Amino acid sequence: MTRLFDSFQRGINYLRVSVTDRCNLRCIYCMSPEGVPWMPHSEILSYEEISAVVRIAAELGINKVRLTGGEPLIRAELPELIRMLSEVKGIDDISLTTNGTLLKKYAMELKQAGLKRVNISLDTFKSDRFRYITRCGELKDALDGIDAAMNADLHPVKINMVVMRGINDDEVLDFARMTCKQGWHVRFIERMPFTEIAEVVPSDELRQRIMAIGSLLKAESYQLSAISGNGPARYYRLPGASGTIGFISPITEPFCSACNRLRLTSNGRLCPCLLSDEGVDLKQPLRSEVSSEEIKRLISKAVALKPERHHLCEDVPISIKRRMSQAGG
Ligand code: SAM
Ligand code: SF4
């Protein structure tokens, strides 16, 4: 049961943990070509420190944890962290957001460690375009990663596509068809202006375009329970599809009123909103061995700082200091 509520009566039960600010890709919508300046290792929370935060947050009502980054799978021994978190009383859902390129190697081990499900970012089916969007990645590695996740039963595997006008929006129907052909759960994400590349494609425009290949029906309740989402996506299905089509629309259909999350950055800052510089440092208190009660007080303080909404609707460049890769998008 949720016991954490913010100033706007939203229940907070979900913690996104960025385990690293580093990444093996440089996606054009996320990072500059040279990447972001990496933090020294000593600044990054250890697995013991992350587990301590999760254990204390669970006592306050957090029951879902998602590991993200940067690219979480480039941090050494990630399955060990998952094993530690799966032993925390009160945590009933551990998930991962990844670019998928290292999943072939780790999917089975992650599953055995207690990972329930994965979201995999994939923005194109074309190899040269994949190299352009990620600036250095190989499409085959991401596709192999998706197969590996499915084979390891990390269900539901959700595929996240950031749609950019003139760059990959001509592939939206191909992605939508995968919900029929392969039962994929595809989510189309409106690009947030962290970099100046490409124009946003509003979700409503995508819905109109997808209707050219079939009616967009509301997802069935059995599909909704299978994708276990109480997140920001709105879900639909094409007739006869076993997979679903979700729309995540931070710009044109903001979901702030239902936001249930906190974010822990890799250097130990607990942030109430992706799009705000507000936050509370937990690293120094943890390293000074303050009491659990003091950490609980700091978590409650971060919750109290949660803004009512973000101001992305204007689609102006985001001026916050943290990038998506640093705040755990
Ligand atoms: N590296 C992992 C990945 O790419 O899935 C996890 C971290 S990444 C920051 C988390 C999610 O943020 C990905 O689904 C990515 O597509 C999304 N993302 C990054 N920059 C974005 C932007 N400017 N607008 C919308 N989504 C973005
Ligand atoms: Fe790396 Fe993910 Fe950002 Fe791409 S979106 S650069 S994979 S952190």
XYZ file of C-alpha atoms and ligand atoms in Angstrom:
364
model
C 0.000 0.000 0.000
C 1.296 3.473 -0.874
C 2.247 5.550 2.095
C 4.186 8.288 0.318
C 2.080 11.123 -1.048
C 3.320 14.350 -2.572
C 1.829 17.831 -2.120
C -0.671 17.123 -4.907
C -1.988 13.880 -3.349
C -0.188 11.666 -5.864
C 0.864 8.322 -4.407
C 4.568 7.595 -4.961
C 5.487 3.898 -5.226
C 8.011 3.724 -8.080
C 11.762 4.389 -8.031
C 13.900 4.636 -11.166
C 17.542 4.038 -10.411
C 20.258 5.187 -12.805
C 23.149 2.809 -12.153
C 25.580 4.649 -14.429
C 25.796 7.887 -16.392
C 27.912 6.109 -19.047
C 26.698 4.629 -22.292
C 28.058 2.584 -25.181
C 25.885 4.587 -27.643
C 25.444 8.324 -28.310
C 21.836 8.673 -29.465
C 21.262 11.970 -31.232
C 18.200 12.836 -29.096
C 19.923 12.024 -25.811
C 23.583 13.024 -25.950
C 25.982 15.272 -27.800
C 28.480 13.450 -30.093
C 31.203 13.540 -27.461
C 28.783 12.260 -24.787
C 28.495 13.820 -21.337
C 31.488 14.268 -19.009
C 31.583 11.040 -17.029
C 31.608 11.098 -13.290
C 34.545 9.530 -11.455
C 33.743 6.077 -10.112
C 34.036 7.278 -6.514
C 31.045 9.573 -7.118
C 28.817 6.699 -8.203
C 26.723 4.875 -5.617
C 27.916 1.355 -4.857
C 25.481 -1.552 -5.121
C 25.368 -1.671 -1.312
C 24.402 2.027 -1.209
C 21.718 1.590 -3.891
C 20.329 -1.414 -2.002
C 20.265 0.585 1.224
C 18.224 3.362 -0.432
C 15.820 0.825 -1.948
C 15.394 -0.994 1.375
C 14.566 2.234 3.207
C 12.334 3.489 0.359
C 10.472 0.154 0.459
C 9.702 0.760 4.122
C 8.055 4.001 2.990
C 5.895 2.301 0.350
C 8.051 2.038 -2.792
C 7.328 -1.383 -4.336
C 8.561 -1.031 -7.936
C 12.136 -0.413 -9.049
C 13.423 0.149 -12.576
C 17.145 0.130 -13.341
C 18.255 2.461 -16.089
C 21.159 4.733 -17.060
C 23.107 5.687 -19.208
C 23.260 2.111 -20.321
C 22.756 -0.049 -17.232
C 24.304 -3.161 -18.784
C 27.723 -1.554 -19.092
C 27.994 -1.426 -15.306
C 29.927 -4.465 -14.085
C 27.970 -7.281 -12.459
C 24.514 -5.764 -12.817
C 22.893 -9.176 -12.082
C 24.450 -8.949 -8.616
C 22.537 -5.701 -7.953
C 19.334 -7.330 -9.166
C 19.951 -10.253 -6.826
C 20.412 -7.826 -3.921
C 17.259 -5.862 -4.788
C 15.146 -8.976 -5.224
C 15.832 -9.782 -1.577
C 14.449 -6.438 -0.382
C 11.156 -6.967 1.440
C 8.319 -5.051 -0.209
C 9.831 -4.814 -3.706
C 7.624 -6.879 -6.007
C 8.692 -5.639 -9.442
C 12.233 -5.127 -10.745
C 12.553 -4.028 -14.358
C 15.252 -2.664 -16.670
C 15.438 -0.100 -19.466
C 18.243 -0.819 -21.915
C 19.366 -0.180 -25.467
C 19.498 -3.965 -25.779
C 22.932 -4.183 -27.394
C 24.392 -6.233 -24.522
C 21.299 -8.261 -23.701
C 22.318 -11.266 -25.765
C 25.110 -11.816 -23.263
C 23.180 -11.029 -20.072
C 19.460 -11.786 -20.562
C 19.440 -15.252 -18.982
C 21.651 -14.250 -16.076
C 19.457 -11.211 -15.394
C 16.334 -13.385 -15.375
C 17.925 -15.849 -12.975
C 18.937 -12.967 -10.720
C 15.292 -11.871 -10.352
C 14.697 -9.389 -13.170
C 11.037 -9.497 -14.212
C 10.866 -7.533 -17.456
C 12.693 -5.203 -19.844
C 12.010 -2.158 -21.973
C 14.298 -2.018 -24.998
C 14.936 1.133 -27.011
C 14.831 0.629 -30.774
C 14.263 3.502 -33.180
C 14.724 1.888 -36.593
C 14.940 -1.405 -38.500
C 17.562 -0.021 -40.897
C 21.243 -0.663 -40.114
C 22.616 2.556 -41.613
C 19.932 4.580 -39.863
C 20.627 2.793 -36.568
C 24.272 3.832 -36.929
C 23.183 7.412 -37.656
C 20.773 7.664 -34.707
C 23.067 5.962 -32.175
C 26.210 7.405 -33.794
C 28.085 4.116 -33.248
C 25.768 1.129 -32.672
C 25.023 -1.999 -34.686
C 21.365 -2.822 -35.342
C 22.041 -6.566 -35.181
C 23.193 -6.286 -31.556
C 19.911 -4.616 -30.559
C 17.779 -7.136 -32.495
C 19.725 -10.041 -30.978
C 19.101 -8.442 -27.591
C 15.342 -8.370 -28.208
C 15.385 -12.072 -29.162
C 17.456 -12.903 -26.100
C 15.024 -11.046 -23.816
C 12.060 -12.914 -25.292
C 13.861 -16.268 -24.997
C 14.758 -15.533 -21.389
C 11.072 -14.846 -20.686
C 11.669 -11.278 -19.548
C 8.023 -10.575 -20.323
C 6.546 -8.291 -21.275
C 9.344 -7.030 -23.515
C 8.368 -3.498 -24.472
C 10.004 -1.772 -27.417
C 10.427 1.993 -27.066
C 10.753 4.055 -30.248
C 11.531 7.777 -30.015
C 9.826 9.193 -33.100
C 11.644 12.009 -34.932
C 10.200 13.792 -37.933
C 12.234 13.293 -41.073
C 14.560 10.845 -39.346
C 12.580 7.691 -38.510
C 8.874 8.599 -38.629
C 8.547 6.765 -41.960
C 8.995 3.498 -40.000
C 6.109 3.983 -37.584
C 3.803 1.653 -39.538
C 6.521 -1.047 -39.683
C 6.807 -0.885 -35.900
C 3.011 -0.938 -35.516
C 2.802 -4.052 -37.736
C 5.197 -5.884 -35.393
C 2.388 -5.929 -32.797
C 0.486 -8.237 -35.195
C 3.372 -10.196 -36.729
C 5.467 -10.795 -33.594
C 3.167 -9.789 -30.734
C 5.538 -6.960 -29.781
C 4.461 -4.301 -27.312
C 5.602 -1.114 -29.055
C 5.554 2.331 -27.468
C 5.958 5.485 -29.494
C 7.631 8.221 -27.464
C 7.435 11.918 -28.218
C 10.973 13.245 -28.450
C 11.772 15.640 -25.623
C 14.066 18.533 -26.579
C 17.238 17.539 -24.660
C 19.197 18.096 -27.870
C 18.097 20.264 -30.746
C 17.881 17.427 -33.222
C 14.585 16.795 -35.038
C 11.032 17.898 -34.559
C 8.536 16.136 -32.310
C 5.773 14.109 -33.995
C 2.606 14.475 -31.875
C 1.046 11.176 -30.761
C -2.288 12.188 -32.215
C -0.713 12.480 -35.652
C 0.792 8.989 -35.209
C -2.605 7.549 -34.252
C -4.100 9.010 -37.441
C -1.297 7.554 -39.530
C -1.572 4.091 -37.952
C -5.330 4.014 -38.641
C -4.338 3.617 -42.320
C -3.467 -0.031 -41.544
C -6.322 -0.802 -39.128
C -8.604 0.608 -36.453
C -6.900 1.511 -33.235
C -8.922 -0.191 -30.526
C -8.451 0.282 -26.790
C -6.147 -2.498 -25.505
C -8.048 -5.441 -23.969
C -7.926 -5.721 -20.192
C -5.982 -9.019 -20.405
C -3.394 -7.215 -22.550
C -3.226 -4.337 -20.100
C -2.684 -6.650 -17.167
C -0.006 -8.542 -19.145
C 1.938 -5.356 -19.781
C 1.465 -4.445 -16.116
C 1.661 -0.796 -16.778
C 0.533 1.911 -14.484
C 3.066 4.095 -16.256
C 2.627 6.976 -18.654
C 1.627 5.097 -21.838
C -1.868 4.986 -23.323
C -2.409 1.561 -24.878
C -4.244 0.473 -28.040
C -4.229 -2.574 -30.336
C -4.738 -3.281 -33.990
C -7.517 -5.792 -34.772
C -6.255 -9.338 -34.145
C -2.911 -8.197 -32.706
C -1.591 -9.974 -29.636
C 0.786 -7.091 -28.998
C -0.106 -3.524 -28.086
C 0.682 -0.015 -29.264
C 1.396 2.534 -26.566
C 1.857 6.263 -26.822
C 4.027 8.186 -24.384
C 3.309 11.831 -24.999
C 5.153 14.087 -22.565
C 4.683 17.097 -24.823
C 1.178 16.918 -26.258
C -0.581 14.763 -23.609
C 1.429 15.224 -20.379
C 0.860 12.592 -17.703
C 2.110 14.590 -14.704
C -1.180 14.275 -12.805
C -0.623 10.500 -12.554
C 3.140 10.592 -11.938
C 4.093 8.077 -9.244
C 7.886 8.146 -9.493
C 11.133 9.285 -7.974
C 14.543 9.071 -9.652
C 17.848 8.210 -8.044
C 20.787 9.450 -10.123
C 23.951 7.395 -10.322
C 25.721 9.863 -8.010
C 23.047 9.572 -5.368
C 20.720 12.503 -5.932
C 17.058 11.717 -5.372
C 15.052 13.726 -7.884
C 11.286 14.182 -7.866
C 10.979 15.002 -11.597
C 12.961 14.227 -14.762
C 12.504 17.780 -15.934
C 13.493 19.713 -12.841
C 16.858 20.370 -11.177
C 15.296 19.933 -7.729
C 16.593 17.043 -5.674
C 18.088 15.838 -2.429
C 21.576 14.401 -2.004
C 21.611 10.949 -0.427
C 25.227 10.018 -1.143
C 26.915 12.054 1.599
C 24.364 11.078 4.256
C 24.768 7.403 3.274
C 28.552 7.679 3.430
C 28.349 9.432 6.808
C 26.298 6.463 8.028
C 23.325 8.511 9.172
C 20.340 6.582 10.542
C 17.628 5.009 8.369
C 15.224 7.509 9.925
C 17.308 10.394 8.548
C 17.333 8.804 5.050
C 13.546 8.409 5.323
C 13.276 12.081 6.183
C 15.347 12.998 3.101
C 13.232 10.757 0.846
C 10.089 12.444 2.174
C 11.718 15.827 1.525
C 12.349 14.864 -2.134
C 8.710 13.787 -2.444
C 7.578 17.122 -1.034
C 9.635 18.895 -3.737
C 7.751 17.165 -6.553
C 6.404 19.848 -8.880
C 2.801 19.705 -10.026
C 3.794 19.518 -13.700
C 6.562 20.104 -16.205
C 6.527 22.815 -18.882
C 7.427 20.896 -21.996
C 4.270 21.716 -23.933
C 5.983 24.676 -25.564
C 8.616 22.300 -27.068
C 11.409 24.737 -26.259
C 14.890 23.323 -25.512
C 15.136 21.964 -21.973
C 17.356 24.108 -19.783
C 17.932 21.716 -16.873
C 21.505 20.788 -15.999
C 20.970 17.019 -15.995
C 20.637 15.127 -19.280
C 18.271 12.174 -19.747
C 21.230 9.782 -19.545
C 22.221 11.249 -16.186
C 18.770 11.406 -14.631
C 17.750 7.918 -15.636
C 15.242 8.484 -18.413
N 20.299 3.438 -22.371
C 19.032 2.923 -22.062
C 18.081 3.055 -23.236
O 18.404 3.743 -24.187
O 17.019 2.430 -23.176
C 18.402 3.515 -20.818
C 18.564 4.997 -20.608
S 17.680 6.004 -21.793
C 18.068 7.615 -21.192
C 15.997 5.716 -21.280
C 14.938 6.058 -22.281
O 14.960 7.435 -22.516
C 15.087 5.376 -23.632
O 13.869 4.715 -23.962
C 15.327 6.524 -24.570
O 14.806 6.279 -25.848
C 14.608 7.657 -23.858
N 15.066 8.970 -24.269
C 16.318 9.468 -24.263
N 16.349 10.734 -24.725
C 15.055 11.054 -25.039
C 14.425 12.219 -25.565
N 15.114 13.296 -25.892
N 13.091 12.194 -25.721
C 12.363 11.102 -25.408
N 12.899 9.960 -24.903
C 14.240 9.951 -24.727
Fe 22.630 5.786 -24.349
Fe 20.064 5.246 -23.897
Fe 20.891 7.803 -24.181
Fe 20.893 6.195 -26.292
S 19.086 6.838 -25.110
S 22.564 7.557 -25.663
S 21.392 4.262 -25.414
S 21.446 6.431 -22.547
